[in-house]
Amino acid sequence: MASPATPRPALIRPRASRSRSQLGAVSLASDHAAATASSGRRRDFVFVVNPSGANGRTGKQWKQLLPFLHTRLADQCNICECITSGPSHAIDVTREAIKDGADAVIAVGGDGTLHEVVNGFFWKGSPVRALDRGPDHLTALGLIPLGTGSDFARTFGWSNDPRQAIDRIVRGVKSKLDIGMMEGPNGDPHFFINVADIHLSAKAGYFASMYKRFGNLCYVLGALRGFWGHTNRDLRIKVNGGEWRTVDKVTALCVGNAKYFGGGMKITPTVDPFSGDLQVVIIQDFKWYSFLLKLHRLYGGTHLTVNGVSSIRVQSVEVAEVVPNGDVFVQSDGEHFGFLPTKFSVLPGAVDFFS
C-alpha cells in the first residue's frame, strides 16, 4: 500500500511553462472538479518518469520532450508529471493516480520503470480502482520508452523515438493486454508484463543490474559473471494445474508474456501478449560455449528448433527444485524477484494498453 507521504502527481497545466521546483503536489481529484466546472471534463494523463534511467539520459530527454508533448496533448487532457525518486516509487504513485481517477498512466523510461508502473495497477492481487469514478472507469497504461533496455517495445516493432510513442497515445487506440502474475513461497502476488525467467538468465540479470552504467553491455557482463560456477539443475514443473514432472539439467526457463529480454534477445519468439497464454521456453544442458555458439539464434528468435530447447503454451506453470536448496534465481522484467519455488500465471486482458 502506498505510504501516506507519497506525493501526488504534479499537474503541468496547458500553456504553462514551469520548472519542476514550481510544480506543487496537486490532487487529480481537485483538478478534475475545476476542469469539469469550467469547460467540461478533461482527461488526466499521468506521466511517471524515471530521471535516472539510461544513466540520467531519460531525465534529460524528458525535459526536451515536454514542449512536443504539450503541443500534441495539452488541448486534449491535463498533463500530470511525476518524477520518481527511487526504487518502488513508481508503484506507489501509480496506485495513487489510479485511485484519484487518472485516465491513463504512462511509464517514461525503460523496462524497469514499466515493470513498476504495471505493479502499481494492482494491490494484493486485485486491480486498483478509482475511488469516486464508478465501477466502469478504467485507467489505461501507456509507454514512452527512453531507458537502457526497451525490450517490451521491441515486441511491437516500436522504435525508441519518443515522439512516435506520444503519437500512439494521441491516437488513443487501446487493446486489452495480458499481464503475468507470479507468486513465490510466501504467496504474495507480483506482476510482470514482459518476461520472467529462472536460473542462469535470472542470475545473469541479477548481476547485469550492477553494470547498468555500461548500457546494453551490462547484459553481456552479467551473463559472463552468471556463468561463473553455474551448474544446470533438475527442476519440477506443473502445467495448468496438472501433474508434476521432472525436467533434467535445466540451464534456464523463461516465461514470456512478450517476446524479448536481455537487451534484445528474442527468447519467447511466438508469444502474443493479447492471446491469454504465456509461452514457456526451457533450455536444457547448455554449456557456456553452447550459449556462445547459439547466441545469434537466441537473439534472432530461431532457437526453438535447437537441440535442448523446448517450448509450451500455458495459462499457468509452477516451478520448483527437485532437491530444494533455495538458490535458483528468479527474475521478472529484468528485476530480481527471489528464488524458487514460484508459480506463474496469466491475467488475460487485464489492462487497457495504448497500442
Short mmCIF file of C-alpha atoms in Angstrom, two decimals:
data_model
loop_
_atom_site.label_atom_id
_atom_site.label_comp_id
_atom_site.label_asym_id
_atom_site.label_seq_id
_atom_site.Cartn_x
_atom_site.Cartn_y
_atom_site.Cartn_z
CA MET A 1 0.00 0.00 0.00
CA ALA A 2 1.28 3.46 -0.81
CA SER A 3 2.65 5.43 2.09
CA PRO A 4 0.57 8.40 3.28
CA ALA A 5 3.61 10.53 2.45
CA THR A 6 3.58 9.55 -1.22
CA PRO A 7 3.32 12.81 -3.22
CA ARG A 8 0.51 13.10 -5.69
CA PRO A 9 1.40 13.69 -9.35
CA ALA A 10 2.07 17.33 -10.13
CA LEU A 11 -0.12 18.93 -12.76
CA ILE A 12 1.54 20.65 -15.71
CA ARG A 13 -1.22 22.94 -16.85
CA PRO A 14 -1.66 23.53 -20.58
CA ARG A 15 0.04 26.67 -21.88
CA ALA A 16 2.02 26.96 -18.67
CA SER A 17 5.77 26.51 -18.55
CA ARG A 18 7.10 25.78 -15.09
CA SER A 19 10.20 24.17 -13.70
CA ARG A 20 9.97 21.02 -11.60
CA SER A 21 10.57 23.07 -8.43
CA GLN A 22 7.48 25.11 -9.21
CA LEU A 23 5.21 22.08 -9.57
CA GLY A 24 3.16 21.68 -6.44
CA ALA A 25 1.51 18.50 -5.19
CA VAL A 26 -1.84 18.86 -6.90
CA SER A 27 -4.64 16.35 -6.36
CA LEU A 28 -6.08 14.95 -9.56
CA ALA A 29 -9.48 14.99 -7.92
CA SER A 30 -9.37 18.75 -7.34
CA ASP A 31 -8.15 19.45 -10.87
CA HIS A 32 -10.87 17.19 -12.25
CA ALA A 33 -13.50 19.15 -10.35
CA ALA A 34 -12.12 22.51 -11.51
CA ALA A 35 -11.91 21.39 -15.14
CA THR A 36 -15.42 19.97 -15.06
CA ALA A 37 -16.84 23.18 -13.66
CA SER A 38 -15.12 25.39 -16.25
CA SER A 39 -15.20 23.60 -19.58
CA GLY A 40 -16.45 20.06 -19.26
CA ARG A 41 -14.37 17.14 -18.15
CA ARG A 42 -10.75 16.94 -19.29
CA ARG A 43 -8.89 13.68 -19.04
CA ASP A 44 -5.98 13.30 -16.62
CA PHE A 45 -2.86 11.64 -18.04
CA VAL A 46 -0.10 10.89 -15.54
CA PHE A 47 3.46 10.50 -16.85
CA VAL A 48 5.69 8.57 -14.46
CA VAL A 49 9.29 9.50 -15.25
CA ASN A 50 12.43 7.77 -14.06
CA PRO A 51 15.04 10.56 -14.42
CA SER A 52 17.97 8.29 -13.59
CA GLY A 53 17.20 5.79 -16.37
CA ALA A 54 19.89 5.21 -19.00
CA ASN A 55 22.49 6.83 -16.73
CA GLY A 56 20.45 10.01 -16.47
CA ARG A 57 19.63 10.35 -20.17
CA THR A 58 15.93 9.66 -19.54
CA GLY A 59 15.56 12.75 -17.37
CA LYS A 60 17.34 14.96 -19.91
CA GLN A 61 15.35 13.57 -22.84
CA TRP A 62 12.10 14.04 -20.94
CA LYS A 63 12.78 17.75 -20.43
CA GLN A 64 13.49 18.11 -24.15
CA LEU A 65 10.31 16.19 -24.96
CA LEU A 66 7.91 18.29 -22.87
CA PRO A 67 7.29 21.03 -25.46
CA PHE A 68 6.34 18.41 -28.08
CA LEU A 69 4.14 16.64 -25.54
CA HIS A 70 2.29 19.87 -24.80
CA THR A 71 1.84 20.57 -28.49
CA ARG A 72 0.28 17.17 -29.13
CA LEU A 73 -1.72 16.57 -25.94
CA ALA A 74 -2.34 19.75 -23.95
CA ASP A 75 -5.55 20.59 -25.81
CA GLN A 76 -6.97 17.13 -25.01
CA CYS A 77 -6.03 16.47 -21.39
CA ASN A 78 -4.33 17.57 -18.22
CA ILE A 79 -0.68 16.51 -18.35
CA CYS A 80 0.42 15.35 -14.92
CA GLU A 81 4.11 14.69 -14.30
CA CYS A 82 5.62 12.56 -11.56
CA ILE A 83 9.38 12.30 -11.22
CA THR A 84 10.32 9.14 -9.33
CA SER A 85 12.89 9.35 -6.57
CA GLY A 86 13.96 5.75 -6.11
CA PRO A 87 13.04 2.06 -6.25
CA SER A 88 9.32 1.24 -5.97
CA HIS A 89 8.30 4.92 -6.06
CA ALA A 90 6.63 4.39 -9.45
CA ILE A 91 4.48 1.63 -7.91
CA ASP A 92 3.19 3.96 -5.21
CA VAL A 93 2.47 6.96 -7.41
CA THR A 94 0.72 4.79 -10.00
CA ARG A 95 -1.63 3.41 -7.35
CA GLU A 96 -2.36 6.89 -6.05
CA ALA A 97 -3.01 8.20 -9.56
CA ILE A 98 -5.45 5.37 -10.32
CA LYS A 99 -7.27 5.87 -7.01
CA ASP A 100 -7.56 9.59 -7.86
CA GLY A 101 -9.25 8.72 -11.15
CA ALA A 102 -6.43 9.12 -13.69
CA ASP A 103 -7.50 8.20 -17.21
CA ALA A 104 -4.04 6.97 -18.14
CA VAL A 105 -0.69 6.31 -16.50
CA ILE A 106 2.25 6.40 -18.91
CA ALA A 107 5.62 4.90 -17.99
CA VAL A 108 8.51 7.06 -19.20
CA GLY A 109 11.76 5.13 -19.03
CA GLY A 110 12.96 1.60 -19.52
CA ASP A 111 11.62 -1.83 -18.73
CA GLY A 112 12.25 -1.33 -15.02
CA THR A 113 10.00 1.73 -14.86
CA LEU A 114 7.30 -0.03 -16.90
CA HIS A 115 7.55 -3.02 -14.56
CA GLU A 116 6.93 -0.82 -11.51
CA VAL A 117 4.05 1.04 -13.13
CA VAL A 118 2.37 -2.26 -14.05
CA ASN A 119 2.70 -3.44 -10.44
CA GLY A 120 1.05 -0.19 -9.38
CA PHE A 121 -2.08 -1.24 -11.28
CA PHE A 122 -2.61 -3.99 -8.67
CA TRP A 123 -2.83 -4.36 -4.91
CA LYS A 124 -2.81 -7.74 -3.16
CA GLY A 125 -3.57 -9.47 -6.45
CA SER A 126 -6.56 -7.33 -7.41
CA PRO A 127 -6.80 -4.35 -9.78
CA VAL A 128 -6.64 -0.90 -8.21
CA ARG A 129 -9.78 1.16 -8.92
CA ALA A 130 -10.65 4.84 -8.78
CA LEU A 131 -12.32 5.77 -5.51
CA ASP A 132 -15.04 8.06 -6.90
CA ARG A 133 -15.37 7.45 -10.63
CA GLY A 134 -17.66 4.45 -10.67
CA PRO A 135 -17.03 0.76 -11.38
CA ASP A 136 -16.79 1.20 -15.16
CA HIS A 137 -13.88 3.66 -15.06
CA LEU A 138 -10.59 2.11 -16.24
CA THR A 139 -7.12 3.63 -16.23
CA ALA A 140 -5.13 2.90 -19.39
CA LEU A 141 -1.44 2.03 -19.49
CA GLY A 142 0.99 3.74 -21.85
CA LEU A 143 4.70 3.62 -22.58
CA ILE A 144 7.28 6.13 -23.76
CA PRO A 145 10.46 4.00 -24.00
CA LEU A 146 13.52 6.04 -23.04
CA GLY A 147 15.59 3.70 -20.88
CA THR A 148 18.61 1.40 -21.16
CA GLY A 149 16.54 -1.54 -22.35
CA SER A 150 13.17 -1.25 -24.08
CA ASP A 151 12.58 -4.93 -24.65
CA PHE A 152 8.81 -4.67 -24.27
CA ALA A 153 8.63 -2.08 -27.06
CA ARG A 154 10.52 -4.45 -29.36
CA THR A 155 7.65 -6.95 -29.26
CA PHE A 156 5.57 -4.45 -31.25
CA GLY A 157 8.40 -3.38 -33.54
CA TRP A 158 8.44 0.08 -31.97
CA SER A 159 11.49 2.29 -32.17
CA ASN A 160 12.85 4.31 -29.26
CA ASP A 161 11.56 7.52 -30.83
CA PRO A 162 9.52 9.12 -28.02
CA ARG A 163 7.58 11.28 -30.48
CA GLN A 164 6.17 8.18 -32.12
CA ALA A 165 5.18 6.92 -28.67
CA ILE A 166 3.34 10.19 -27.98
CA ASP A 167 1.61 9.91 -31.36
CA ARG A 168 0.31 6.46 -30.31
CA ILE A 169 -1.08 7.94 -27.11
CA VAL A 170 -2.70 10.80 -29.04
CA ARG A 171 -4.38 8.33 -31.41
CA GLY A 172 -5.86 6.66 -28.35
CA VAL A 173 -6.14 3.14 -29.80
CA LYS A 174 -6.22 0.69 -26.88
CA SER A 175 -6.06 -3.08 -26.64
CA LYS A 176 -6.69 -5.48 -23.78
CA LEU A 177 -3.20 -6.51 -22.70
CA ASP A 178 -2.37 -9.69 -20.79
CA ILE A 179 -0.37 -9.39 -17.58
CA GLY A 180 1.73 -12.13 -16.00
CA MET A 181 1.43 -12.87 -12.30
CA MET A 182 3.94 -14.72 -10.13
CA GLU A 183 3.74 -15.98 -6.58
CA GLY A 184 6.75 -17.00 -4.52
CA PRO A 185 7.00 -19.12 -1.38
CA ASN A 186 5.15 -16.51 0.72
CA GLY A 187 2.22 -16.40 -1.74
CA ASP A 188 2.37 -12.64 -2.28
CA PRO A 189 1.49 -11.82 -5.92
CA HIS A 190 3.86 -9.89 -8.15
CA PHE A 191 3.27 -8.89 -11.75
CA PHE A 192 5.26 -8.84 -14.98
CA ILE A 193 4.48 -7.51 -18.44
CA ASN A 194 7.42 -8.84 -20.41
CA VAL A 195 9.43 -11.96 -19.46
CA ALA A 196 10.01 -13.77 -16.18
CA ASP A 197 12.88 -16.23 -16.03
CA ILE A 198 14.66 -18.78 -13.89
CA HIS A 199 18.21 -19.94 -13.17
CA LEU A 200 21.08 -18.84 -15.43
CA SER A 201 19.31 -15.99 -17.25
CA ALA A 202 17.87 -14.73 -13.96
CA LYS A 203 21.26 -14.93 -12.28
CA ALA A 204 22.82 -13.11 -15.23
CA GLY A 205 20.13 -10.44 -14.96
CA TYR A 206 20.83 -10.04 -11.27
CA PHE A 207 24.49 -9.36 -12.00
CA ALA A 208 23.69 -7.24 -15.06
CA SER A 209 21.89 -4.76 -12.79
CA MET A 210 25.27 -3.99 -11.24
CA TYR A 211 26.65 -2.86 -14.62
CA LYS A 212 23.83 -0.61 -15.85
CA ARG A 213 26.30 2.24 -16.37
CA PHE A 214 27.67 0.30 -19.36
CA GLY A 215 24.34 0.38 -21.23
CA ASN A 216 23.33 -2.80 -23.07
CA LEU A 217 26.83 -4.19 -22.47
CA CYS A 218 25.61 -4.83 -18.92
CA TYR A 219 23.77 -7.93 -20.18
CA VAL A 220 26.95 -9.44 -21.59
CA LEU A 221 28.88 -8.68 -18.40
CA GLY A 222 26.05 -10.16 -16.31
CA ALA A 223 25.99 -13.33 -18.42
CA LEU A 224 29.75 -13.81 -18.06
CA ARG A 225 29.52 -13.45 -14.30
CA GLY A 226 26.45 -15.67 -14.17
CA PHE A 227 28.28 -18.49 -15.94
CA TRP A 228 30.98 -18.47 -13.28
CA GLY A 229 30.31 -21.53 -11.14
CA HIS A 230 26.99 -22.26 -12.88
CA THR A 231 25.58 -25.78 -12.86
CA ASN A 232 22.45 -26.97 -14.64
CA ARG A 233 19.69 -28.10 -12.26
CA ASP A 234 16.89 -30.66 -12.27
CA LEU A 235 13.56 -28.89 -11.82
CA ARG A 236 9.94 -29.94 -11.37
CA ILE A 237 7.16 -28.22 -13.29
CA LYS A 238 3.38 -28.38 -13.13
CA VAL A 239 1.49 -27.03 -16.16
CA ASN A 240 -2.08 -25.70 -15.86
CA GLY A 241 -2.60 -27.40 -12.50
CA GLY A 242 -1.74 -30.86 -13.85
CA GLU A 243 0.76 -33.39 -12.58
CA TRP A 244 4.31 -32.58 -11.56
CA ARG A 245 7.00 -33.73 -13.97
CA THR A 246 10.79 -33.51 -13.83
CA VAL A 247 12.84 -31.56 -16.36
CA ASP A 248 16.50 -32.54 -16.25
CA LYS A 249 19.58 -30.32 -16.44
CA VAL A 250 17.76 -27.01 -16.84
CA THR A 251 20.04 -24.15 -17.84
CA ALA A 252 17.28 -21.55 -17.99
CA LEU A 253 13.49 -21.45 -18.05
CA CYS A 254 11.72 -18.38 -19.42
CA VAL A 255 8.05 -17.44 -19.11
CA GLY A 256 7.09 -14.88 -21.72
CA ASN A 257 4.12 -12.55 -21.91
CA ALA A 258 6.09 -10.65 -24.57
CA LYS A 259 8.98 -11.68 -26.81
CA TYR A 260 12.25 -10.01 -25.79
CA PHE A 261 14.53 -9.73 -22.79
CA GLY A 262 18.22 -9.19 -22.03
CA GLY A 263 18.71 -6.24 -24.36
CA GLY A 264 17.09 -7.65 -27.50
CA MET A 265 17.19 -11.44 -27.07
CA LYS A 266 14.01 -12.84 -28.69
CA ILE A 267 13.64 -15.57 -26.09
CA THR A 268 9.88 -16.33 -26.36
CA PRO A 269 9.51 -15.59 -30.06
CA THR A 270 5.96 -16.75 -30.78
CA VAL A 271 4.10 -15.37 -27.77
CA ASP A 272 1.26 -12.88 -28.25
CA PRO A 273 0.57 -10.56 -25.27
CA PHE A 274 -3.10 -10.35 -26.30
CA SER A 275 -3.68 -14.13 -26.59
CA GLY A 276 -4.43 -15.12 -22.99
CA ASP A 277 -1.44 -17.52 -22.96
CA LEU A 278 2.15 -17.42 -21.74
CA GLN A 279 4.98 -19.06 -23.66
CA VAL A 280 7.43 -21.16 -21.64
CA VAL A 281 10.83 -21.84 -23.20
CA ILE A 282 13.10 -24.36 -21.47
CA ILE A 283 16.80 -24.56 -22.27
CA GLN A 284 18.44 -27.78 -21.10
CA ASP A 285 22.02 -28.96 -20.72
CA PHE A 286 23.69 -25.89 -22.27
CA LYS A 287 27.36 -25.26 -21.52
CA TRP A 288 28.96 -21.83 -21.65
CA TYR A 289 30.19 -22.49 -25.16
CA SER A 290 26.70 -23.63 -26.21
CA PHE A 291 25.42 -20.15 -25.42
CA LEU A 292 28.22 -18.51 -27.39
CA LEU A 293 27.62 -20.75 -30.41
CA LYS A 294 23.83 -20.32 -30.31
CA LEU A 295 23.73 -16.67 -29.26
CA HIS A 296 22.79 -15.46 -32.74
CA ARG A 297 19.82 -17.83 -32.77
CA LEU A 298 18.66 -16.68 -29.33
CA TYR A 299 18.75 -13.05 -30.46
CA GLY A 300 17.07 -13.88 -33.76
CA GLY A 301 14.33 -15.97 -32.19
CA THR A 302 15.20 -19.07 -34.23
CA HIS A 303 16.33 -21.21 -31.29
CA LEU A 304 13.14 -23.25 -30.79
CA THR A 305 14.44 -25.93 -33.16
CA VAL A 306 17.83 -26.18 -31.43
CA ASN A 307 18.57 -29.42 -29.56
CA GLY A 308 17.91 -28.93 -25.86
CA VAL A 309 15.31 -26.19 -26.37
CA SER A 310 11.58 -26.80 -25.93
CA SER A 311 8.51 -24.59 -25.80
CA ILE A 312 4.95 -24.88 -24.48
CA ARG A 313 1.93 -22.56 -24.20
CA VAL A 314 0.39 -22.33 -20.74
CA GLN A 315 -2.10 -20.44 -18.63
CA SER A 316 -0.08 -21.32 -15.54
CA VAL A 317 3.13 -23.10 -14.64
CA GLU A 318 4.63 -23.93 -11.27
CA VAL A 319 8.37 -24.48 -10.98
CA ALA A 320 10.31 -25.97 -8.07
CA GLU A 321 13.64 -27.65 -7.45
CA VAL A 322 13.83 -31.44 -7.34
CA VAL A 323 16.28 -31.12 -4.46
CA PRO A 324 15.42 -27.86 -2.66
CA ASN A 325 18.41 -25.64 -1.99
CA GLY A 326 16.76 -22.25 -2.26
CA ASP A 327 19.44 -20.84 -4.54
CA VAL A 328 17.84 -20.92 -8.02
CA PHE A 329 17.35 -17.29 -9.09
CA VAL A 330 14.04 -15.91 -10.36
CA GLN A 331 13.54 -12.52 -12.00
CA SER A 332 10.70 -10.67 -13.69
CA ASP A 333 11.13 -7.99 -16.36
CA GLY A 334 14.83 -7.87 -15.53
CA GLU A 335 14.21 -7.25 -11.81
CA HIS A 336 15.33 -9.73 -9.15
CA PHE A 337 12.26 -11.46 -7.67
CA GLY A 338 13.76 -14.10 -5.38
CA PHE A 339 14.25 -17.85 -5.57
CA LEU A 340 12.26 -20.98 -6.38
CA PRO A 341 9.59 -22.26 -5.88
CA THR A 342 7.44 -19.89 -7.95
CA LYS A 343 4.07 -20.10 -9.69
CA PHE A 344 3.47 -18.13 -12.90
CA SER A 345 0.04 -17.44 -14.39
CA VAL A 346 -1.60 -15.10 -16.89
CA LEU A 347 -4.30 -12.49 -16.31
CA PRO A 348 -5.93 -12.24 -19.77
CA GLY A 349 -6.78 -8.74 -20.96
CA ALA A 350 -6.06 -7.29 -17.53
CA VAL A 351 -5.06 -3.76 -18.62
CA ASP A 352 -6.10 -1.36 -21.37
CA PHE A 353 -2.90 -0.50 -23.26
CA PHE A 354 -2.17 2.24 -25.79
CA SER A 355 -1.14 0.21 -28.81
#
